[in-house]
Short mmCIF file of C-alpha atoms and ligand atoms in Angstrom, two decimals:
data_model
loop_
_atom_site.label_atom_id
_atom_site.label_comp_id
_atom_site.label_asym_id
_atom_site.label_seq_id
_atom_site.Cartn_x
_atom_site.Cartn_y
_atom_site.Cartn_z
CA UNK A 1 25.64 36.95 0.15
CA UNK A 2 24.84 34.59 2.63
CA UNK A 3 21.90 32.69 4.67
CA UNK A 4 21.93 33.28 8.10
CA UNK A 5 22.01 29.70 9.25
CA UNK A 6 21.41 29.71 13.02
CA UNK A 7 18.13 32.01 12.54
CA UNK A 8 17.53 29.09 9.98
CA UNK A 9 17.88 26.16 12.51
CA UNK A 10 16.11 28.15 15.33
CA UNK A 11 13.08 28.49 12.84
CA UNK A 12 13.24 24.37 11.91
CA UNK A 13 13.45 23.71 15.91
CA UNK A 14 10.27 25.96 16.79
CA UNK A 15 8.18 25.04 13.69
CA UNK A 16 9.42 21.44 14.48
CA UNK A 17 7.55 22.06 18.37
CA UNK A 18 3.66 21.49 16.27
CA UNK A 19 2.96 17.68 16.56
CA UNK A 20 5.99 16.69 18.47
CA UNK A 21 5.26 13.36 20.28
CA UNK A 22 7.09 12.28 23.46
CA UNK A 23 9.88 10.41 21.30
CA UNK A 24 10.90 13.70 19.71
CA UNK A 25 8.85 12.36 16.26
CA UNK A 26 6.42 15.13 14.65
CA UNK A 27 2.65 13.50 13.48
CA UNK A 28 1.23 16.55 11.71
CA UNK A 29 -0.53 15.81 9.04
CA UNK A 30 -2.76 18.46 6.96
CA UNK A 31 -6.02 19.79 8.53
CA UNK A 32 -4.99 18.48 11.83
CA UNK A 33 -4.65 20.47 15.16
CA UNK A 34 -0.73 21.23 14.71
CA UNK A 35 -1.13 21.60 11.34
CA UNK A 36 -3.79 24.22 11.55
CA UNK A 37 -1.57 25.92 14.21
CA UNK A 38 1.78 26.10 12.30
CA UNK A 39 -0.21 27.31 9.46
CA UNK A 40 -1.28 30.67 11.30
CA UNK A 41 2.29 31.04 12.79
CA UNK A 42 3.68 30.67 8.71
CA UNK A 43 0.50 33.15 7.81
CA UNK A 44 1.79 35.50 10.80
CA UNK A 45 5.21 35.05 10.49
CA UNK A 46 5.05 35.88 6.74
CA UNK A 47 3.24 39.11 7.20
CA UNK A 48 4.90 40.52 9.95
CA UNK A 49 8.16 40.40 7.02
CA UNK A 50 5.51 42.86 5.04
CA UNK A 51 4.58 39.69 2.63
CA UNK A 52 1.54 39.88 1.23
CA UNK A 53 -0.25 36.65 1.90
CA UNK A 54 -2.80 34.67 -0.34
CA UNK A 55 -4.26 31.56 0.91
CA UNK A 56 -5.55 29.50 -2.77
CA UNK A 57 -8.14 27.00 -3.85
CA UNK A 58 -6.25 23.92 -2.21
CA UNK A 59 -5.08 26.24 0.93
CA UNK A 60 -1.70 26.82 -0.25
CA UNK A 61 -0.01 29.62 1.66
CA UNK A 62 1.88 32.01 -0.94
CA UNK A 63 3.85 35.09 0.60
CA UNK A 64 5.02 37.39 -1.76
CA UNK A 65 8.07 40.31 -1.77
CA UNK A 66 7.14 42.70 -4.81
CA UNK A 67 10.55 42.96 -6.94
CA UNK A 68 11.74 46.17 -8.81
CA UNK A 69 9.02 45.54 -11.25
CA UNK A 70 11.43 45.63 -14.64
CA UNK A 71 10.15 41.54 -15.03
CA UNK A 72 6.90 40.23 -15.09
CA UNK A 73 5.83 36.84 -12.51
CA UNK A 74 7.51 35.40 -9.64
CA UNK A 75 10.24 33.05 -8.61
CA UNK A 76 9.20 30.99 -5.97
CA UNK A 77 10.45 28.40 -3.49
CA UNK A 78 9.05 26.16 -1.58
CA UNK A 79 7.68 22.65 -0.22
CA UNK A 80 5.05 21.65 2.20
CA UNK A 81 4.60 21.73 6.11
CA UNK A 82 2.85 18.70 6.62
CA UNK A 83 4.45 15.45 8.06
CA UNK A 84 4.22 11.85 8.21
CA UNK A 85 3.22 10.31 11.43
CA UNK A 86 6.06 10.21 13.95
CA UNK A 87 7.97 11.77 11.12
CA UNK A 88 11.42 13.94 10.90
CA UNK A 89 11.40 18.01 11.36
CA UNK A 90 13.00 18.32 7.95
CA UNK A 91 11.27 16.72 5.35
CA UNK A 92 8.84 19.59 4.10
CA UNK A 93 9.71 22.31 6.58
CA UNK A 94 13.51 23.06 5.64
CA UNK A 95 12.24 23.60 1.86
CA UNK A 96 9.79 26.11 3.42
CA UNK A 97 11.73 27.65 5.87
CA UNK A 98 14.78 28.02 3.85
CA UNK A 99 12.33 30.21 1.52
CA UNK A 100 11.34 32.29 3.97
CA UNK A 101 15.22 32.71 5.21
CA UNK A 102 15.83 33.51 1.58
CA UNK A 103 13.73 36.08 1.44
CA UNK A 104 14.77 37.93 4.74
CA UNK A 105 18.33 37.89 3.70
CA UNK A 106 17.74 39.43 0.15
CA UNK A 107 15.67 42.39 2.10
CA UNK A 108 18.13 42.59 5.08
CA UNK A 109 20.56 43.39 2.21
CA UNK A 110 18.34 45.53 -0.24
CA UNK A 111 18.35 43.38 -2.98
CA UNK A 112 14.87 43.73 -5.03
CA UNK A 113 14.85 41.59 -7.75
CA UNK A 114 13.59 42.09 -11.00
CA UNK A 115 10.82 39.66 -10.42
CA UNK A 116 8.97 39.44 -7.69
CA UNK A 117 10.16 36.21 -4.99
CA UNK A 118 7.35 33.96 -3.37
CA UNK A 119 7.24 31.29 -0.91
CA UNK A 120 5.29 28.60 -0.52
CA UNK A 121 3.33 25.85 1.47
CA UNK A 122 1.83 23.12 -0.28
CA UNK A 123 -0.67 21.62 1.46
CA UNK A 124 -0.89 17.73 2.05
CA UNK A 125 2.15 16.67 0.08
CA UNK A 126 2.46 13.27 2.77
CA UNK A 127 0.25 10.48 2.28
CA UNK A 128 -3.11 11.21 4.74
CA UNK A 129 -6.48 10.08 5.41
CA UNK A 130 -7.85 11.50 2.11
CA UNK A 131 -5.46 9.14 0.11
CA UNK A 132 -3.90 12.29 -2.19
CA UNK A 133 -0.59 12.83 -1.55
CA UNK A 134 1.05 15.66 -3.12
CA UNK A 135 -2.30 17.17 -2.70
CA UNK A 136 -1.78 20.70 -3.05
CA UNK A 137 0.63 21.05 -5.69
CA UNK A 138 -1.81 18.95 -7.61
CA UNK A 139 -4.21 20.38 -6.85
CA UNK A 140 -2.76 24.05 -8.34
CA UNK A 141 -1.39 22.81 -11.34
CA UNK A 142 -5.04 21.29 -12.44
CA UNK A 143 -4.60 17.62 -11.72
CA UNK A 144 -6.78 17.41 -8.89
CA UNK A 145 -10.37 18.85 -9.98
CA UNK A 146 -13.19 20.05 -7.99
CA UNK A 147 -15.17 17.17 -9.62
CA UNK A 148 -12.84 14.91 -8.35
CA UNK A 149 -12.61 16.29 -4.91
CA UNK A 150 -16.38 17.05 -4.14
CA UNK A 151 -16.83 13.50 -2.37
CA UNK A 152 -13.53 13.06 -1.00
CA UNK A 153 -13.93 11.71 2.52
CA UNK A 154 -11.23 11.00 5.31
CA UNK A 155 -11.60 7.53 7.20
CA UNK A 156 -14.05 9.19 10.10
CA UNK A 157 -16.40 10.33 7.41
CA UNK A 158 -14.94 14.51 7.03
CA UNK A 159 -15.27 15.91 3.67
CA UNK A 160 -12.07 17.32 2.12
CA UNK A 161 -13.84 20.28 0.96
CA UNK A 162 -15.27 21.16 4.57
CA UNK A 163 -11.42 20.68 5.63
CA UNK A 164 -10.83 22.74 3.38
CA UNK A 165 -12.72 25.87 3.77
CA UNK A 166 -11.04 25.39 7.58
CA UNK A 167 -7.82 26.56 6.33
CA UNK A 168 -8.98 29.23 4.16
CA UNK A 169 -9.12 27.22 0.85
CA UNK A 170 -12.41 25.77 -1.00
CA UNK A 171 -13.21 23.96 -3.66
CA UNK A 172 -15.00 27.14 -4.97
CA UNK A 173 -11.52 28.93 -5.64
CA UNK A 174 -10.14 26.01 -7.78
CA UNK A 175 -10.81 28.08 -10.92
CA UNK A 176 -8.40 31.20 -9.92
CA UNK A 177 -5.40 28.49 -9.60
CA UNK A 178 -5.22 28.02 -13.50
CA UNK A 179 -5.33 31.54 -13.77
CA UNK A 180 -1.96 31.87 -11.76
CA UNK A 181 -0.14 29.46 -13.74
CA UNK A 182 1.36 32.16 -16.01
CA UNK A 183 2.80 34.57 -13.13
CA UNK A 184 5.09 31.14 -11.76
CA UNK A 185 8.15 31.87 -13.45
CA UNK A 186 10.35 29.16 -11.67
CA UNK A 187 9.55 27.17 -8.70
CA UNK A 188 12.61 25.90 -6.77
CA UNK A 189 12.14 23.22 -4.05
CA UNK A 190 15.04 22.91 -1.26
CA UNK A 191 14.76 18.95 0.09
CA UNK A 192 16.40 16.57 2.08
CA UNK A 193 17.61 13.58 -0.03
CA UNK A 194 16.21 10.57 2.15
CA UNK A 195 18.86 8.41 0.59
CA UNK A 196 22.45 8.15 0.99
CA UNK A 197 24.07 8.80 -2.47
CA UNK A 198 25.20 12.56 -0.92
CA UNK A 199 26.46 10.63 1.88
CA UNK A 200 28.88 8.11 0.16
CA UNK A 201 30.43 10.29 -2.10
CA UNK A 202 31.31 12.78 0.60
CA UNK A 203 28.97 15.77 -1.10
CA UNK A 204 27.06 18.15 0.60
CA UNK A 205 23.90 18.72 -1.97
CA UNK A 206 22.73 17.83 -5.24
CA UNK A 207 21.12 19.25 -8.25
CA UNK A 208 17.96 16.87 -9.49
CA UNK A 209 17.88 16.22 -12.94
CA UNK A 210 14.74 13.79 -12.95
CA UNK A 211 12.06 13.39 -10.50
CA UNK A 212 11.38 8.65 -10.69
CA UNK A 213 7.89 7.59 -12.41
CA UNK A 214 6.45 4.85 -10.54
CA UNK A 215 4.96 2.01 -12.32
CA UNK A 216 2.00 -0.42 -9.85
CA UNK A 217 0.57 -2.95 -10.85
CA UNK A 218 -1.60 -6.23 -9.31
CA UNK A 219 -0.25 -9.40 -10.93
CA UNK A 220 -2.28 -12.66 -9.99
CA UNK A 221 -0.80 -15.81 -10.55
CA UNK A 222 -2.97 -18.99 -11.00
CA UNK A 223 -1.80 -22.66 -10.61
CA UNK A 224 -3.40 -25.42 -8.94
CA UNK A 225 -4.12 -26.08 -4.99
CA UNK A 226 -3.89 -30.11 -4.51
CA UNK A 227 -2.92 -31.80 -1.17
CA UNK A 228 0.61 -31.35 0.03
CA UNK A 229 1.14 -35.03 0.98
CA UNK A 230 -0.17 -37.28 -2.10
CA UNK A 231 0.85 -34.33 -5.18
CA UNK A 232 4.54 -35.45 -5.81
CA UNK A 233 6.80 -32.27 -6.83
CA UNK A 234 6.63 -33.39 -10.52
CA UNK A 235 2.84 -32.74 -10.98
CA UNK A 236 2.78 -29.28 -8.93
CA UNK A 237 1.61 -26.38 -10.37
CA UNK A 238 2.58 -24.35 -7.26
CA UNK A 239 1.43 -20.49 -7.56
CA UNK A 240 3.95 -19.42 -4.79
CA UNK A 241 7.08 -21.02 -5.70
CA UNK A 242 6.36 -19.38 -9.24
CA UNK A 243 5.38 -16.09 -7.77
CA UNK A 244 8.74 -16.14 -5.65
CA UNK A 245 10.79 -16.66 -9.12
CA UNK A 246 8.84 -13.96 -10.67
CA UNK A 247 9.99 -11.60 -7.48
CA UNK A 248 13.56 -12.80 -7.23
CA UNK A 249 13.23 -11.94 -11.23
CA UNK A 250 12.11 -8.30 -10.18
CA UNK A 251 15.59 -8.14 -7.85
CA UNK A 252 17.72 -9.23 -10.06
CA UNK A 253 16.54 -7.09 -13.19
CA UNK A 254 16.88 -3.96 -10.84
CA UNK A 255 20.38 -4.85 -8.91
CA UNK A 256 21.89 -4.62 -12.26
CA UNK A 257 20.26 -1.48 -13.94
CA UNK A 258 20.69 2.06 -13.06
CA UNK A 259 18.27 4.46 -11.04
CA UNK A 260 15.92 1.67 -10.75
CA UNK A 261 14.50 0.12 -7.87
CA UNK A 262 11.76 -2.46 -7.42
CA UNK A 263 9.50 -3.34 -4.48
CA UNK A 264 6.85 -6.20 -4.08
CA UNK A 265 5.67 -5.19 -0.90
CA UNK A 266 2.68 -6.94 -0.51
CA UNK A 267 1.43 -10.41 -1.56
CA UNK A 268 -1.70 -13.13 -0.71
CA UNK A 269 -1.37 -16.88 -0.98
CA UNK A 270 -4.47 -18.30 -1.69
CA UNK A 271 -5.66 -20.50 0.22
CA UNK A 272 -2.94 -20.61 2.88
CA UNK A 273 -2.76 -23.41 4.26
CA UNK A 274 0.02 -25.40 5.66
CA UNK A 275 -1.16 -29.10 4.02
CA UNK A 276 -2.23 -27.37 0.66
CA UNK A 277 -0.34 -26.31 -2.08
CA UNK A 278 -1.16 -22.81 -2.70
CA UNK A 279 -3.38 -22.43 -5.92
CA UNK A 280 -3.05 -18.60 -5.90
CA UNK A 281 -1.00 -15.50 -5.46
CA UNK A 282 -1.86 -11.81 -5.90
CA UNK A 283 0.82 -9.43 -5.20
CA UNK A 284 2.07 -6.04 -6.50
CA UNK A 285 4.70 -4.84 -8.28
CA UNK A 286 6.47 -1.39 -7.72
CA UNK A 287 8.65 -0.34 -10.42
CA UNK A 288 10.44 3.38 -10.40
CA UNK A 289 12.97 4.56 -12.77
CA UNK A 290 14.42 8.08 -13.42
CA UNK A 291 14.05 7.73 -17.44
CA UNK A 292 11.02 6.94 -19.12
CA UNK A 293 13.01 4.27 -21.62
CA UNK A 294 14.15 2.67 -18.59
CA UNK A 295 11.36 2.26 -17.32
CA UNK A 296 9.35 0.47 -20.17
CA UNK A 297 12.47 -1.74 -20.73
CA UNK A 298 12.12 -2.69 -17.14
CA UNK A 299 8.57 -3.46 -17.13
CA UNK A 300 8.93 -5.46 -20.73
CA UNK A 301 12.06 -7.42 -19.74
CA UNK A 302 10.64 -8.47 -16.17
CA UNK A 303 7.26 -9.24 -17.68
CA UNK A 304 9.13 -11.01 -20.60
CA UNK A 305 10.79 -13.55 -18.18
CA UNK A 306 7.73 -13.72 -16.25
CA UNK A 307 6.28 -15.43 -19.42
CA UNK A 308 8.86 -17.92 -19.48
CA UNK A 309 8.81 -18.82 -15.78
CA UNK A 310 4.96 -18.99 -16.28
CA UNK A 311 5.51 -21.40 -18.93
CA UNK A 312 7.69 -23.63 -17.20
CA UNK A 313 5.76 -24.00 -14.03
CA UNK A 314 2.37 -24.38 -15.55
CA UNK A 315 0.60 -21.27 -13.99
CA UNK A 316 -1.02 -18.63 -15.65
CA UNK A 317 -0.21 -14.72 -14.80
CA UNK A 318 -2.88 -11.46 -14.99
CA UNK A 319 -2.00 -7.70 -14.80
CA UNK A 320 -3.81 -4.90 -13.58
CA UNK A 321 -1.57 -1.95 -13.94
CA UNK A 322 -3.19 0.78 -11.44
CA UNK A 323 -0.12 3.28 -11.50
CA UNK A 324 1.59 4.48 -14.62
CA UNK A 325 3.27 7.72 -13.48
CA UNK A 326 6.29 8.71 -16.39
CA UNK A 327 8.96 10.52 -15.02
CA UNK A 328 9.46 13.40 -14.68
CA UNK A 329 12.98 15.69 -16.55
CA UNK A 330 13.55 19.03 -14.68
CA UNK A 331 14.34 22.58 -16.40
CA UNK A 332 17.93 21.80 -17.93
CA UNK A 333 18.36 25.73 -18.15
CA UNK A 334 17.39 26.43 -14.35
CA UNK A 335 19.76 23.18 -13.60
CA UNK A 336 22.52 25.00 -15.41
CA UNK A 337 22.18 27.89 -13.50
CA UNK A 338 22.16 26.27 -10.38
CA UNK A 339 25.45 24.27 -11.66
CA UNK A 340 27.54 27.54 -12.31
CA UNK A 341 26.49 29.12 -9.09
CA UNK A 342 27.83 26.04 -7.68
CA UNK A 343 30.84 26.13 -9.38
CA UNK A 344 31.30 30.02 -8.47
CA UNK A 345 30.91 29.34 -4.88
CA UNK A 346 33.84 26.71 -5.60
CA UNK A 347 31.48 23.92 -4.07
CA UNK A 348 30.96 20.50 -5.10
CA UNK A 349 27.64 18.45 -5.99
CA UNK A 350 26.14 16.07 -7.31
CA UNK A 351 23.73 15.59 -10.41
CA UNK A 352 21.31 13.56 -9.05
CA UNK A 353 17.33 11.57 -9.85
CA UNK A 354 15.16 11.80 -7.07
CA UNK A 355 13.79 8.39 -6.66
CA UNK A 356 10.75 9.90 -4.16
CA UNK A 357 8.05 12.24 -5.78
CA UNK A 358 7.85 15.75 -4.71
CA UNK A 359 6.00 18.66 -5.22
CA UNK A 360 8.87 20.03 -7.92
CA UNK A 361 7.56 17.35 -9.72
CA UNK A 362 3.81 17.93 -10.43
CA UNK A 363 4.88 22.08 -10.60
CA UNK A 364 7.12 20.86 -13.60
CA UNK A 365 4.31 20.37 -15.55
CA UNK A 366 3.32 24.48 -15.43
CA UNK A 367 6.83 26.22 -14.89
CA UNK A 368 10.49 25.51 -15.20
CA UNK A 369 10.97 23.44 -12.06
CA UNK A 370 14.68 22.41 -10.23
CA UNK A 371 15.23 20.77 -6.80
CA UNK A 372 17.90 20.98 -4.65
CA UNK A 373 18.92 17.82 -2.08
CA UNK A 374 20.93 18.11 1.05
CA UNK A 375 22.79 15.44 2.49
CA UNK A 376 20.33 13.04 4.41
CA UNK A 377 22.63 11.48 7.41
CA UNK A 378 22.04 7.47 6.92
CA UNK A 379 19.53 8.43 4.68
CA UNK A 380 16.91 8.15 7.23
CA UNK A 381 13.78 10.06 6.54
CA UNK A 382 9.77 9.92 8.17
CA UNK A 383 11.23 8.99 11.52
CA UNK A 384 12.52 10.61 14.31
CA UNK A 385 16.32 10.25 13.30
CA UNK A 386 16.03 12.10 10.24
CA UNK A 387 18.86 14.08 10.50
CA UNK A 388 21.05 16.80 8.32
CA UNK A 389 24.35 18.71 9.21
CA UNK A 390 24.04 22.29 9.54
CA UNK A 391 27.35 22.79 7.28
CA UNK A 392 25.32 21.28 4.86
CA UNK A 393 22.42 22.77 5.30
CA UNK A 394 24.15 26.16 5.09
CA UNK A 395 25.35 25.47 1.46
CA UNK A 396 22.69 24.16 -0.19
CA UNK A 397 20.80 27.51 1.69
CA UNK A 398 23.74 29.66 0.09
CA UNK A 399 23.15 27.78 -3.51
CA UNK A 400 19.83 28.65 -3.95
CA UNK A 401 20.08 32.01 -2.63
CA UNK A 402 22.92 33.00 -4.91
CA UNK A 403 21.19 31.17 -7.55
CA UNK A 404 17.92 32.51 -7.78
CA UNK A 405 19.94 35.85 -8.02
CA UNK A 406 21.22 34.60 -11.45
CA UNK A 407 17.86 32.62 -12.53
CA UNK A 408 16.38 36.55 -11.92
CA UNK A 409 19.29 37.98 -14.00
CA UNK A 410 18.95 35.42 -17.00
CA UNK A 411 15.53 34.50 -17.27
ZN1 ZN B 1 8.82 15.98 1.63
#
């Protein structure tokens, strides 16, 4: 059985038309305008396939095609319909759409499953004005609470909850999410890979294994502002040139380990000045790894030599870790699955980390979870030029579709 892949790319190209700007970028974020549009078109579009529709607690859209009934609980696929600003068309919406195009083929060819099949939206999974990214699938697996929501303001004063009740959610629903956690029996997210591994080993998709944790952290290093001129270089205790040593530190620990990357994106000198030496630096550190080992190692190790740079240079270092997310492993028994439908279909992939968080990753934590990546060209992604070849597109499409026939057969 396969995807009909031009129905596919007409549905990316006219769901892509909400929030397109005049450089062919999309801006829709959650609870905006476009967003609140393509949300009725997904609500109408569902329905009109016979679907029955439920709108939850965090305004998730869930369609659902009843199966033959011999299996309790539903397979479902998704990802979210929100973008970034002046973002790509696929990032979200092909893990959506390709649901939905699932789901027509398997009734265009009179396959009922034993379980029942669902698609879904998750609302907000892009950073937005409410600061909660991956919003929605939080939200439904209980990690976002109505206590912690209740206040929750955008930047021109809106309360989430009034936002909302807009789109047919409310914090007053929260309490039937928990309930549903039972009927998810596997949740399969179809996403572009915003990287370029796919690309330079000449693959079309991957199979995730691990979804990255990300360790944050503030670091403040203290040494000693003095005037430029009359301090010679022997008496310094210089909180930038240290700082720099600790970040060339981060590079270097990261260049040679695996599936780990580190970032220090954003740093103050203190008092900066030209004619004074700068007395202190706060930055932060970024740390994400696809293993939870790893990741401690890293953070030891680089603090470790941190230490010893500190020592040497007379400055003194303080943490504030704000973000200590663990990764995440994926279902090894849906990833198997997924690996021998490849292997039927007689076409190569990858086993693959995401190093970017997704929805797949916070559903993992109620119900056996896999992702699927499709070649990213250039690895561009949230811009315009994100781009994906239909070929590959097509396969990945044809992977999950064949393999949630299996996952319904074995599980
Ligand atoms: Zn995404």
């Amino acid at each position: 059985m396969k995807i009909n892949i031009d129905r596919l790319m007409m549905d990316i190209d006219r769901y892509a038309e909400f929030g397109e700007n005049d450089t062919g970028g999309i801006t829709r974020p959650s609870f905006s305008c476009a967003d609140h549009e393509v949300r009725q078109l997904f609500i109408r579009e569902l329905r009109e396939m016979g679907l029955s529709i439920t709108i939850d607690g965090a305004a998730n859209i869930w369609g659902r095609l009843r199966g033959n009934g011999r299996k309790n609980g539903s397979l479902v696929i998704g990802s979210h319909l929100d973008s970034v600003p002046n973002g790509g068309k696929y990032d979200g919406p092909l893990g959506v759409l390709m649901g939905k195009e699932i789901v027509k083929t398997l009734m265009e060819n009179k396959v009922y499953l034993d379980h029942d099949i669902e698609i879904v939206s998750f609302t907000a999974e892009e950073s937005n004005d409410f600061h909660l990214s991956t919003f929605g699938s939080r939200s439904f697996v209980g990690k976002l609470t109505p206590e912690n929501l209740a206040e929750v303001r955008d930047s021109k004063g809106q309360l989430l909850s009034e936002e909302l009740k807009k789109a047919g959610g409310g914090l007053d629903k929260y309490s039937l999410m928990k309930q549903n956690h039972k009927d998810k029996k596997v949740f399969i997210e179809l996403h572009i890979e915003q990287g370029q591994n796919l690309e330079t080993a000449g693959v079309s998709m991957g199979i995730i294994n691990n979804v990255v944790g990300t360790y944050r952290s503030f670091v403040k290093v203290i040494g000693e502002s003095n005037h430029s001129g009359t301090t010679m270089m022997a008496n310094r205790k210089d909180a930038l040139t240290a700082a720099s040593e600790m970040i060339l530190e981060v590079e270097r620990y990261c260049k040679e380990a695996a599936n780990i990357v580190g970032t220090v994106g954003s740093l103050n000198v203190t008092p900066n000045a030209a004619n004074i030496i700068p007395g202190q630096i706060e930055f932060i550190v970024e740390i994400r790894a696809d293993k939870e080992r790893d990741m401690q190692l890293a953070v030891e190790s680089i603090q470790k030599c941190w230490e010893e740079i500190a020592e040497n240079r007379g400055v003194k270092i303080f943490y504030d870790v704000f973000l200590n997310q663990k990764p995440v492993a994926l279902d090894l028994n849906l990833i198997s699955i997924l690996e021998n439908t490849a292997t039927e279909m007689q076409e190569p992939f990858l086993l693959l980390p995401s190093m970017a968080v997704h929805d797949a990753a916070h559903m993992a934590s109620i119900t056996r979870s896999v992702m699927v990546f499709v070649k990213s060209i250039a690895g561009k992604s949230h811009c315009p030029e994100e781009y994906s070849e239909l070929a590959d597109i097509e396969k990945a499409g044809n992977l999950i579709l064949n393999g949630i026939i299996n996952i319904d057969h074995i599980l």
